[in-house]
PDB file of C-alpha atoms and ligand atoms in Angstrom:
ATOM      1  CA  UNK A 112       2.573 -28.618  37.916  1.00  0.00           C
ATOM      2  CA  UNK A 113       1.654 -24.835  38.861  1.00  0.00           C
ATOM      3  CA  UNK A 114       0.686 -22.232  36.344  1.00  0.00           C
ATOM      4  CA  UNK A 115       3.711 -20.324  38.032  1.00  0.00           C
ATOM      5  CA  UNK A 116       6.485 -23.259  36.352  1.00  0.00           C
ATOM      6  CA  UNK A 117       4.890 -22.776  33.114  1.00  0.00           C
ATOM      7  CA  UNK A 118       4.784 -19.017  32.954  1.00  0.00           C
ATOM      8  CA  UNK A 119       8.565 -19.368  34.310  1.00  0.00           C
ATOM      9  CA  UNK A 120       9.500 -22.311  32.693  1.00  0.00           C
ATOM     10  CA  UNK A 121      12.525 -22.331  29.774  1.00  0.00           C
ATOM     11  CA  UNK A 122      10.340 -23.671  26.947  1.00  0.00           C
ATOM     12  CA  UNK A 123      12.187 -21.548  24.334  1.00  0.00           C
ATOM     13  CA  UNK A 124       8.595 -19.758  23.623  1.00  0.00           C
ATOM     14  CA  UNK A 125       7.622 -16.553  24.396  1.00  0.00           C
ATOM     15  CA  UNK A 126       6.076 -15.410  27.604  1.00  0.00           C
ATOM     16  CA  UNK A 127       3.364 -14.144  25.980  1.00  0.00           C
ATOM     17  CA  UNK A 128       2.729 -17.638  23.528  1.00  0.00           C
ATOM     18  CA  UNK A 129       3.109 -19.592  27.338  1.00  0.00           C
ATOM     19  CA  UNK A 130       0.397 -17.576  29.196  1.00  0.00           C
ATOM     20  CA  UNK A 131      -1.757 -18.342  25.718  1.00  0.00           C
ATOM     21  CA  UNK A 132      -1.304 -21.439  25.951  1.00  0.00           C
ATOM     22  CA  UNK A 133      -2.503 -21.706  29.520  1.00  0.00           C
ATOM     23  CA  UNK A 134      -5.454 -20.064  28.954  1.00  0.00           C
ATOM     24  CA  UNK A 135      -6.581 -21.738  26.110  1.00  0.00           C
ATOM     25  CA  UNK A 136      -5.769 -25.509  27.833  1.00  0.00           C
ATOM     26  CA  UNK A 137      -6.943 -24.083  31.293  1.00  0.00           C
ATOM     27  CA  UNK A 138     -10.137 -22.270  29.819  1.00  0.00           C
ATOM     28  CA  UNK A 139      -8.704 -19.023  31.752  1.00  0.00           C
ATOM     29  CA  UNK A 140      -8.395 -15.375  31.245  1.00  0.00           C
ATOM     30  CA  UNK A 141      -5.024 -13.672  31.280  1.00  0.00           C
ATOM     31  CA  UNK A 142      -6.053 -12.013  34.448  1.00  0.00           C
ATOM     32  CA  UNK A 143      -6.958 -15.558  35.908  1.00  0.00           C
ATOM     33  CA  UNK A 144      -3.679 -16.850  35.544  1.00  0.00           C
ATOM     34  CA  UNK A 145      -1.901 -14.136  36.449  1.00  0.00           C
ATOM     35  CA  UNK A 146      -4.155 -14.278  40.062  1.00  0.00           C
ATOM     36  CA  UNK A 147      -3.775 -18.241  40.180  1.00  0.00           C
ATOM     37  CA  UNK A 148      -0.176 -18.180  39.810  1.00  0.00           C
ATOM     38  CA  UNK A 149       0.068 -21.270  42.624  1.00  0.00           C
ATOM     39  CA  UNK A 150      -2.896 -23.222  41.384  1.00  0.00           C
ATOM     40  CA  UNK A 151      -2.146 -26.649  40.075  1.00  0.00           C
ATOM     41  CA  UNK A 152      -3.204 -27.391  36.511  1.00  0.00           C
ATOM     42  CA  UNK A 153      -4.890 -30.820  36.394  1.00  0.00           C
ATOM     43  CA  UNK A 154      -3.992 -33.684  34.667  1.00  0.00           C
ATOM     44  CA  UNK A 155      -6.247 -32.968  31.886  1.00  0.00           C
ATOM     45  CA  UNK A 156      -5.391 -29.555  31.121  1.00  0.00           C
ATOM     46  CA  UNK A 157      -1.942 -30.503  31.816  1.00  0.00           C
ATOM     47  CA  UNK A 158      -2.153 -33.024  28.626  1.00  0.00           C
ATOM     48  CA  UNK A 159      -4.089 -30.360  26.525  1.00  0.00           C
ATOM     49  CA  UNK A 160      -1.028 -28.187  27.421  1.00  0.00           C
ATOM     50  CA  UNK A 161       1.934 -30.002  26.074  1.00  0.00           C
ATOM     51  CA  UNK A 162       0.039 -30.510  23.152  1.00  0.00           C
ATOM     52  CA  UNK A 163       0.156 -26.862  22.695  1.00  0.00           C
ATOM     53  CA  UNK A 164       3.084 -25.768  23.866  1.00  0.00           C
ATOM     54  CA  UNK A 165       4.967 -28.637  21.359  1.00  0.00           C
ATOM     55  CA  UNK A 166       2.412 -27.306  18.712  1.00  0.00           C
ATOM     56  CA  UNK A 167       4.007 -23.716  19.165  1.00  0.00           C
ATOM     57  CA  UNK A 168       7.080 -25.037  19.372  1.00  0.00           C
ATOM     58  CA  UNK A 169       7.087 -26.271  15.976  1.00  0.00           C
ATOM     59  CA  UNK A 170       6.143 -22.811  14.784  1.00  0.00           C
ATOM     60  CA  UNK A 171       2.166 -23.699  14.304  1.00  0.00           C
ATOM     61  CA  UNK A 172       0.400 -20.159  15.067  1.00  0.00           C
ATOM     62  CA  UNK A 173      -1.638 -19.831  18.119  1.00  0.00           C
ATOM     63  CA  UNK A 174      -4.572 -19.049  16.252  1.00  0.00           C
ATOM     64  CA  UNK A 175      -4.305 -21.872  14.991  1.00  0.00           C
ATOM     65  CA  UNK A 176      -3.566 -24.249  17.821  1.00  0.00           C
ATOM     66  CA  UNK A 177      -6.716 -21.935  19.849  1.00  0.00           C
ATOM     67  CA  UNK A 178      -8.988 -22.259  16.219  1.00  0.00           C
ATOM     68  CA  UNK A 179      -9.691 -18.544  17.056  1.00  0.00           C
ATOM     69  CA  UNK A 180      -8.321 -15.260  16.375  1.00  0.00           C
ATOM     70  CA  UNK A 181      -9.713 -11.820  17.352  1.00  0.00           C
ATOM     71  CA  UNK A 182     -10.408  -9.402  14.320  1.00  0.00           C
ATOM     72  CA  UNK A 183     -12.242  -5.901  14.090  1.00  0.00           C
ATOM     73  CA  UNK A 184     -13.549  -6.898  18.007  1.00  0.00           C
ATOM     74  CA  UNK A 185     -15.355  -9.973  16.756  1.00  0.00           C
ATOM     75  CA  UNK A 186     -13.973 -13.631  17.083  1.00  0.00           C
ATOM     76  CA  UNK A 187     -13.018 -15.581  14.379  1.00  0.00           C
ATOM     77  CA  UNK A 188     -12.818 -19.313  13.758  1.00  0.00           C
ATOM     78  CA  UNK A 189      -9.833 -20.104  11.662  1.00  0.00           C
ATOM     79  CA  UNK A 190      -8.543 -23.265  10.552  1.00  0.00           C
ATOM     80  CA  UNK A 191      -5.318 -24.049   8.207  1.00  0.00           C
ATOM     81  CA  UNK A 192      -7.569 -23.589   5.266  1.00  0.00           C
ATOM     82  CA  UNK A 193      -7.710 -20.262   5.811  1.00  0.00           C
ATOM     83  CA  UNK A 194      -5.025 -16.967   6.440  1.00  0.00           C
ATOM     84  CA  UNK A 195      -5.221 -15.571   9.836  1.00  0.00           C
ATOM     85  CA  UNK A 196      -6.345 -12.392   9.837  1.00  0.00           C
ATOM     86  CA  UNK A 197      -4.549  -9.524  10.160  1.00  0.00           C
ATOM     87  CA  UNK A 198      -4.238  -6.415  11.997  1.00  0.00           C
ATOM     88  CA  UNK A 199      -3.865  -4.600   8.702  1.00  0.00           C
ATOM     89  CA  UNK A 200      -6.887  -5.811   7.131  1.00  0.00           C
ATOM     90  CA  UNK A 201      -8.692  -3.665   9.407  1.00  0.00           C
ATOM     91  CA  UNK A 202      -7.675  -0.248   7.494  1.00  0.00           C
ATOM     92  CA  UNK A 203      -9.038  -2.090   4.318  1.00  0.00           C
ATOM     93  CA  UNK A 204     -12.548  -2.620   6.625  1.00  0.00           C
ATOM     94  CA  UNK A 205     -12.055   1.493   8.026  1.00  0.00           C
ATOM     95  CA  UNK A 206     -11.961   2.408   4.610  1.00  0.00           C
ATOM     96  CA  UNK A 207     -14.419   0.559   2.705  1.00  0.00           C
ATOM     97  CA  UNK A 208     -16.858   2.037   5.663  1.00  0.00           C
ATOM     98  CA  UNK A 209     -15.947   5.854   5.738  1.00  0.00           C
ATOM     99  CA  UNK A 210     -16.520   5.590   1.278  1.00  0.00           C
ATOM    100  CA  UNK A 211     -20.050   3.521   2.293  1.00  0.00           C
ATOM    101  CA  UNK A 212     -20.590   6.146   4.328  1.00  0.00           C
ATOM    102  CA  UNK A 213     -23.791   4.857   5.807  1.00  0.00           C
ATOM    103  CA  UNK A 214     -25.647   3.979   2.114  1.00  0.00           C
ATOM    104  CA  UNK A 215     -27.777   0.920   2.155  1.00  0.00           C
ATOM    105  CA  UNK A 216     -29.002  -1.581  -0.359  1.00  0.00           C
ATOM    106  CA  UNK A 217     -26.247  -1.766  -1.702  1.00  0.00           C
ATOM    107  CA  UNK A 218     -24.167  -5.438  -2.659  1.00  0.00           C
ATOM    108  CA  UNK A 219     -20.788  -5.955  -0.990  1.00  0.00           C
ATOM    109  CA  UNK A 220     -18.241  -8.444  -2.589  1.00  0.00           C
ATOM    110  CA  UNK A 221     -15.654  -9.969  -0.563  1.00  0.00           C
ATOM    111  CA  UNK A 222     -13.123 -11.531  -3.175  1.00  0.00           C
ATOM    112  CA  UNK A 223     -11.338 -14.097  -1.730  1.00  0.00           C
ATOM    113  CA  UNK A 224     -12.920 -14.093   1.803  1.00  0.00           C
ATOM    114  CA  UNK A 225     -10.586 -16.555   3.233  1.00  0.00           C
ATOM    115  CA  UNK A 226     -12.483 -17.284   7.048  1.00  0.00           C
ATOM    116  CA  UNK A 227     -14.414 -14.283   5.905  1.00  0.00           C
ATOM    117  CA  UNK A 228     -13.697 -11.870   8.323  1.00  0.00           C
ATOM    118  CA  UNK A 229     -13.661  -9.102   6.050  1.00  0.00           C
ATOM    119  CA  UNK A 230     -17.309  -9.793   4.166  1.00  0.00           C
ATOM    120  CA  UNK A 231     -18.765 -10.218   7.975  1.00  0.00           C
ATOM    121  CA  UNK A 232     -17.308  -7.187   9.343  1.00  0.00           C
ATOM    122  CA  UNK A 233     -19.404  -5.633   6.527  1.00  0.00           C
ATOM    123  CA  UNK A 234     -22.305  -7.046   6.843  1.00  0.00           C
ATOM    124  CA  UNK A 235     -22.629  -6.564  10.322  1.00  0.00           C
ATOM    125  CA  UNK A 236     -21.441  -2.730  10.805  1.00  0.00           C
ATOM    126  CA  UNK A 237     -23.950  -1.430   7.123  1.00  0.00           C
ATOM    127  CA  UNK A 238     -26.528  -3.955   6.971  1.00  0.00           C
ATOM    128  CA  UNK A 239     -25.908  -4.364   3.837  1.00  0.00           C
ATOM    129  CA  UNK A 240     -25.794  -7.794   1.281  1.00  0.00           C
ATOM    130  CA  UNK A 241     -22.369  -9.717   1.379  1.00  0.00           C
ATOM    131  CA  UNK A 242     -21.361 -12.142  -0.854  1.00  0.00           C
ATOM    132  CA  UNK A 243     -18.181 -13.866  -0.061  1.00  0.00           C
ATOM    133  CA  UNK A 244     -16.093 -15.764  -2.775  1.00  0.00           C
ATOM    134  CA  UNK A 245     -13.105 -18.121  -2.605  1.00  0.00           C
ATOM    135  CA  UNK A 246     -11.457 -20.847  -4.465  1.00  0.00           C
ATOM    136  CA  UNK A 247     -11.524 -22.670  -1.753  1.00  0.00           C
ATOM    137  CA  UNK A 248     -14.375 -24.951  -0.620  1.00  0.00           C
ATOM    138  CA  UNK A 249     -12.784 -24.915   2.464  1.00  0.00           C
ATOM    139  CA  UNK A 250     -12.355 -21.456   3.044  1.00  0.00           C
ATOM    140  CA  UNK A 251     -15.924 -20.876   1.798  1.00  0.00           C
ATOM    141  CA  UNK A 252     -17.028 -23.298   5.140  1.00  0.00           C
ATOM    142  CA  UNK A 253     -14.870 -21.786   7.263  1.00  0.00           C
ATOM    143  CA  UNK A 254     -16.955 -17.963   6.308  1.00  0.00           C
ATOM    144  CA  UNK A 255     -19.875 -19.583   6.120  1.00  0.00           C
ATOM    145  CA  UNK A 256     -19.481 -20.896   9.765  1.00  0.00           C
ATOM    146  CA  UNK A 257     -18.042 -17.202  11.059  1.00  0.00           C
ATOM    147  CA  UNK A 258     -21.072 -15.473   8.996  1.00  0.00           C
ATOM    148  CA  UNK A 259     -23.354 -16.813  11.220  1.00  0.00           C
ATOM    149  CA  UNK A 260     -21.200 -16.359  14.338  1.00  0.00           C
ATOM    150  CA  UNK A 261     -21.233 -13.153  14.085  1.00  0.00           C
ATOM    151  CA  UNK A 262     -24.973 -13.129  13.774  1.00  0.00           C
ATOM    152  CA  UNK A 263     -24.886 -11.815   9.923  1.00  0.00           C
ATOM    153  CA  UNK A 264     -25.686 -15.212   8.140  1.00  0.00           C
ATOM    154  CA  UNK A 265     -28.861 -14.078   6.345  1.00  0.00           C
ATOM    155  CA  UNK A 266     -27.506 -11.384   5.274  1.00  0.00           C
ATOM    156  CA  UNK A 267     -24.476 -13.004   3.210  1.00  0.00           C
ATOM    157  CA  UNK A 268     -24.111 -15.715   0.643  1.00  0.00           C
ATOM    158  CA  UNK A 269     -21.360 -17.998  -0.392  1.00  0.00           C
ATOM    159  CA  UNK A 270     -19.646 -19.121  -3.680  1.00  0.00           C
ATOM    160  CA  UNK A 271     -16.697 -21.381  -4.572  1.00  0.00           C
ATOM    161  CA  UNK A 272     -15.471 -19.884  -7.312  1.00  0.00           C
ATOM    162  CA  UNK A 273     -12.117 -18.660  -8.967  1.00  0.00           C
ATOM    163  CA  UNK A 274     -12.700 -14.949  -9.231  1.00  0.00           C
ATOM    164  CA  UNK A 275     -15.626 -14.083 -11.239  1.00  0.00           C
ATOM    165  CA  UNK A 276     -15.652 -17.523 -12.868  1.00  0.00           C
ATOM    166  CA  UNK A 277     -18.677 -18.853 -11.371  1.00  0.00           C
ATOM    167  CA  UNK A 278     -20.918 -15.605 -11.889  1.00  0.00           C
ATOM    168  CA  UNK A 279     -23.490 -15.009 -14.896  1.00  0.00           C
ATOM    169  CA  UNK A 280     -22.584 -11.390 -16.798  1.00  0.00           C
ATOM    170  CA  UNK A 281     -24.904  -9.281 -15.649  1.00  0.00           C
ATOM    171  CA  UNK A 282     -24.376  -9.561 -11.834  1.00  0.00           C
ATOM    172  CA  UNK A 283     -22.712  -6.653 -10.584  1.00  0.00           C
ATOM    173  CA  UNK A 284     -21.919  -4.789  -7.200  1.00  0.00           C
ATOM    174  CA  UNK A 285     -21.512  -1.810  -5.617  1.00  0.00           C
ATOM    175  CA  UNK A 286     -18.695  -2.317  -3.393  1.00  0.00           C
ATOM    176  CA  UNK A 287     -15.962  -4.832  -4.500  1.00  0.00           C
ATOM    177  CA  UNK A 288     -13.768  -5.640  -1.343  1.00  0.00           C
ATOM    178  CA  UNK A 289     -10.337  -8.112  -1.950  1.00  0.00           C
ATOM    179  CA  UNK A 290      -7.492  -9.444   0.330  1.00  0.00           C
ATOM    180  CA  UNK A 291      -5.638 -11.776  -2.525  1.00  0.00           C
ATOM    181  CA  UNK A 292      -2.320 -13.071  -2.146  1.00  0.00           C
ATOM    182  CA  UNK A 293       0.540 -10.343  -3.108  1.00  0.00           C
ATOM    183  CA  UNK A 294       3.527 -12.339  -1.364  1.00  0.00           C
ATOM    184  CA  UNK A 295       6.489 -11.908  -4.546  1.00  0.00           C
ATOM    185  CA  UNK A 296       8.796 -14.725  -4.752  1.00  0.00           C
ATOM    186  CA  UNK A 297      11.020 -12.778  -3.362  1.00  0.00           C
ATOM    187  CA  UNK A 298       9.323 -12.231  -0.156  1.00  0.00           C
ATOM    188  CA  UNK A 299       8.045 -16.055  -0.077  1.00  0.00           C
ATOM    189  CA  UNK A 300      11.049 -17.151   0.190  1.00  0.00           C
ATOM    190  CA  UNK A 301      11.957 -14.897   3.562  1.00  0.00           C
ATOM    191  CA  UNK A 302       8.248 -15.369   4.885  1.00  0.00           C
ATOM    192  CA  UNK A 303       8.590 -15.789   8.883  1.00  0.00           C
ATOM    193  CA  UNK A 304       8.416 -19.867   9.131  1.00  0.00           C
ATOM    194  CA  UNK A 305       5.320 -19.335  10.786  1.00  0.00           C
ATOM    195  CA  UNK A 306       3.631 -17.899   8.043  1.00  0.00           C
ATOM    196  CA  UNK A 307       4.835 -19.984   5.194  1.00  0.00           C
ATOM    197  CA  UNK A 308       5.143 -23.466   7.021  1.00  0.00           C
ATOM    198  CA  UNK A 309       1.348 -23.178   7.836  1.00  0.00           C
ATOM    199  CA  UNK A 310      -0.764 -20.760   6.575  1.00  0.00           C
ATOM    200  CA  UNK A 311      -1.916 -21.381   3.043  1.00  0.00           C
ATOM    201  CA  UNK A 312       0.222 -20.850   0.206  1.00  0.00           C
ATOM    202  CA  UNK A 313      -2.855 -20.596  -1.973  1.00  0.00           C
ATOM    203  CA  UNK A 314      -4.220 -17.389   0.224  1.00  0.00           C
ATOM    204  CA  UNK A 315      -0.290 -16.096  -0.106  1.00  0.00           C
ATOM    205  CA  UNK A 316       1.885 -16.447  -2.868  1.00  0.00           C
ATOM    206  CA  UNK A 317       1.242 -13.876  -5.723  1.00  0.00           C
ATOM    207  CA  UNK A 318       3.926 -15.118  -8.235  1.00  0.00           C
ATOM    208  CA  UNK A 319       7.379 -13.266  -9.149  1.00  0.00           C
ATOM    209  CA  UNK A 320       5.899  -9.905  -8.391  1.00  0.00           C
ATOM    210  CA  UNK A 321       2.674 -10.948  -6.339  1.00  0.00           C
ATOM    211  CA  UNK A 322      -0.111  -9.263  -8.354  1.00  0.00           C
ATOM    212  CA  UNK A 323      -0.457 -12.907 -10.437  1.00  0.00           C
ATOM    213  CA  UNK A 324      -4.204 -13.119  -9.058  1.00  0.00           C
ATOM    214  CA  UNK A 325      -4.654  -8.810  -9.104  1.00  0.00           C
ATOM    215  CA  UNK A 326      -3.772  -8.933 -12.341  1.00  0.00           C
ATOM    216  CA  UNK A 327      -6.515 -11.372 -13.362  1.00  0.00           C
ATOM    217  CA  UNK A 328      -9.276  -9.420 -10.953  1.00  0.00           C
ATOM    218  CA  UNK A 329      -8.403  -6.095 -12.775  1.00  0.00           C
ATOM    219  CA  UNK A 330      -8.864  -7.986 -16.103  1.00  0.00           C
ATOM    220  CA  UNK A 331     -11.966  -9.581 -14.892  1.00  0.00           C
ATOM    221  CA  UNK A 332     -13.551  -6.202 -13.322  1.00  0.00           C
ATOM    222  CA  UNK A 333     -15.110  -4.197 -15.732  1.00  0.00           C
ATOM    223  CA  UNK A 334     -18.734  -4.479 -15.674  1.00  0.00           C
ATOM    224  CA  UNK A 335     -18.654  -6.260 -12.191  1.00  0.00           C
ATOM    225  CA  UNK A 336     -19.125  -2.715 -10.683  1.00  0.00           C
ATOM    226  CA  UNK A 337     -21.374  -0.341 -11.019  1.00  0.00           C
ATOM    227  CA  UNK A 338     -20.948   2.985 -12.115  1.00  0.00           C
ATOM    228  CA  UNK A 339     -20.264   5.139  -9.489  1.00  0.00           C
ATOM    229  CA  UNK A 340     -19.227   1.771  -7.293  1.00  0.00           C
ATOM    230  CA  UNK A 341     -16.068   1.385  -4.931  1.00  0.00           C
ATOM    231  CA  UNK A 342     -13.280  -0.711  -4.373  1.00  0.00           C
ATOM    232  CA  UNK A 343     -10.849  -1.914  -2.118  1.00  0.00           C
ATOM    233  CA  UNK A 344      -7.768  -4.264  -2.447  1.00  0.00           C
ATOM    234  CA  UNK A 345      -5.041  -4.815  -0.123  1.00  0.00           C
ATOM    235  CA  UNK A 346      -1.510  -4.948  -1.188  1.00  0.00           C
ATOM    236  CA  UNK A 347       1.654  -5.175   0.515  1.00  0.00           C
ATOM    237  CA  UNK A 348       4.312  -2.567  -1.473  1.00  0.00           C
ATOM    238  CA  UNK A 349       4.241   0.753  -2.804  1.00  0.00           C
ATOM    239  CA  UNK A 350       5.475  -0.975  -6.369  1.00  0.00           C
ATOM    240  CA  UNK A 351       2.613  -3.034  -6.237  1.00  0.00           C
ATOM    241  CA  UNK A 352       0.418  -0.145  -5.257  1.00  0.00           C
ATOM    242  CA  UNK A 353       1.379   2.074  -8.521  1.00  0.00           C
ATOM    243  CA  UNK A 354       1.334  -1.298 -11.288  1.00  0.00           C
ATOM    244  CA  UNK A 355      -2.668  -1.972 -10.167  1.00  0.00           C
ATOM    245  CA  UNK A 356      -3.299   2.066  -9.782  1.00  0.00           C
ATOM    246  CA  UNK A 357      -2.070   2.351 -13.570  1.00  0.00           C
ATOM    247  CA  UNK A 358      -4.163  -0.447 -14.853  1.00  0.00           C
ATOM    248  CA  UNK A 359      -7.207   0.604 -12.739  1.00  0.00           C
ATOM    249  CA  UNK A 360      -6.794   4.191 -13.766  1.00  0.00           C
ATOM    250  CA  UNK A 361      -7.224   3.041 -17.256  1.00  0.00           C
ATOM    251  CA  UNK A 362     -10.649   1.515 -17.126  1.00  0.00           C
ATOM    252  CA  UNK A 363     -12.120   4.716 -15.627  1.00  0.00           C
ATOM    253  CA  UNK A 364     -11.399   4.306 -11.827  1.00  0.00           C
ATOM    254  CA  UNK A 365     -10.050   7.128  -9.691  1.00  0.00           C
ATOM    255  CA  UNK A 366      -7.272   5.901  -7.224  1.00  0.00           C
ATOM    256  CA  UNK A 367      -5.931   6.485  -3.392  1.00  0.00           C
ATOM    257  CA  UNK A 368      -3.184   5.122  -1.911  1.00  0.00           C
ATOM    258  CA  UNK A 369      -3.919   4.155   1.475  1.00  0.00           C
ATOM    259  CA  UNK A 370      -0.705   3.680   4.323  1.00  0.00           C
ATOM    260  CA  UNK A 371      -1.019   1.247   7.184  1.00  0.00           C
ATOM    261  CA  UNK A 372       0.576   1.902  10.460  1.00  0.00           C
ATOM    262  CA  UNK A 373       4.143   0.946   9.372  1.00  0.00           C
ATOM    263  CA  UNK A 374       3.614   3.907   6.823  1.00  0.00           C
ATOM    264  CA  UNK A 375       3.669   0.766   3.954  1.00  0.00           C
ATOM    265  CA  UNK A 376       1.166   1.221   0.912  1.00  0.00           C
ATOM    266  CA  UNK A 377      -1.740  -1.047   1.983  1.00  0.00           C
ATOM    267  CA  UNK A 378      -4.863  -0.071   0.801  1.00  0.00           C
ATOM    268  CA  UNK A 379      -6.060   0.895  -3.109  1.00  0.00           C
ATOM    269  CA  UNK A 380      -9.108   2.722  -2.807  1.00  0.00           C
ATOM    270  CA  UNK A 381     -10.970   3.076  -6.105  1.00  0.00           C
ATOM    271  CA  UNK A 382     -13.791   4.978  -7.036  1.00  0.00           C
ATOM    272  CA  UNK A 383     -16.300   4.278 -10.241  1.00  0.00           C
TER     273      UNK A 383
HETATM  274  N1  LIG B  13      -0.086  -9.548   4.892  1.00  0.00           N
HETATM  275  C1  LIG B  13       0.097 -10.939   4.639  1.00  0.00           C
HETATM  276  C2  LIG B  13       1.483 -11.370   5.059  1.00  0.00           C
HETATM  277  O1  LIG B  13       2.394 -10.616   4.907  1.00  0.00           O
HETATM  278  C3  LIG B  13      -0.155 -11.267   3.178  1.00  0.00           C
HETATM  279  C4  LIG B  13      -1.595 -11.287   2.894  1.00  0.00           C
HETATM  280  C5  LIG B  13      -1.898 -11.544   1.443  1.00  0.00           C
HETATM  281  O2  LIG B  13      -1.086 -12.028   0.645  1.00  0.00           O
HETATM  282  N2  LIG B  13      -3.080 -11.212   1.070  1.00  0.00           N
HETATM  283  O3  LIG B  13       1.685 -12.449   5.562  1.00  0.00           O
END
């Protein structure tokens, strides 16, 4: 078979999921394929291939099926265990850098880290001390792995805990950072198939209104930062924005509201 019938083939996938899936089986650029158009694709790659493609088929999301997804210009090893990250997440990461605003020494949380992207990004572009927290022990391999990827392992550290469980009283940081599930039930239940077929539920589904696990970081908060400290959660509504700016308001934090591209409320920036 030529690259040509699969880029032109009626697979019922997108153009754009076909010519992945060629370069990922074929170890090619985009720009290769598109200048080997008549080359044949061995036997081997043909195999790895069809795997693929049926993988993609089924809805499985390339970045899955490819283990990697690009994020803030660094790759990213992901792995069901962990959400894929998003596009979005990278106004949390703009943020959380402009209210840094070069300081050093200072200790980063990333709250849920997930594959981590979010506590490496950190560490990377300040320099600063990262530690990365998840429920899951899975998740907290998965950042562990990217952390030193991305060259910043000695600067971070890694716990498996449920929020603040796993932390004695008097640690506290400077910059708390969070990207925990806010899906409603609502939403869950229209979630692209994609999403909710194969990305975790645990990273996900907030309960009826989403802020289930917000609700128990707010709780948890006070005296985790320190005065004059930052932080940053992403959320997915403008509802959900004003609920956690109310409670957050109360222990002493000053708000913003933060849009993403789609002009949704994404960000909560709060300031000690
Ligand atoms: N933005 C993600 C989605 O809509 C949700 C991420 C999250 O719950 N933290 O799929």
């Amino acid at each position: 078979m030529k690259i040509r019938q699969v880029i032109t083939g009626q697979t019922g996938l997108s153009r754009t999921d076909r010519v992945a899936a060629l370069c990922y089986a074929c170890n090619l650029t985009t720009e290769q394929v598109y200048s080997n158009l008549d080359a044949q694709i061995d036997d081997g790659d043909l195999a790895v291939l069809e795997a693929c493609l049926k993988d993609r088929m089924s809805g499985k999301p390339l970045a899955y099926i490819t283990g990697k997804r690009e994020f803030f210009s660094e790759t990213f090893m992901v792995n069901e265990s962990v959400l894929i990250p998003r596009p979005e997440t990278e106004i949390l990461i703009e943020e959380a850098l402009r209210q840094l605003n070069g300081r050093k020494g200072c200790a980063i949380l990333d709250m849920g880290c997930g594959s981590g992207a979010i506590g490496a990004i950190m560490a990377k572009e300040t320099g600063n001390r990262v530690t990365c927290v998840d429920i899951s022990y899975e998740a907290v391999g998965v950042a562990r792995k990217n952390a030193e990827a991305v060259g910043v392992g000695s600067l971070m550290e890694f716990v498996c805990s449920d929020l603040f469980e796993a932390f004695k009283p008097d640690i506290r940081f400077d910059m708390i950072l969070a990207n925990l599930p806010y899906v409603t039930h609502e939403e869950w239940k229209s979630l692209m198939t994609d999403v909710r077929d194969f990305e975790p539920r645990l990273a996900l589904y907030g309960g009826e209104d989403g802020l289930d696990v917000y609700r128990r970081l707010t709780a948890s908060m006070p005296g985790r930062l320190v005065p004059g400290g930052d932080i940053l959660l992403e959320i997915g509504s403008g509802r959900q924005a004003e609920e956690l700016k109310a409670v957050l308001e109360k222990t002493g934090l000053s708000i913003r509201v933060i849009n993403d591209y789609a002009m949704r409320e994404r960000v909560l920036a709060g300031h000690g």
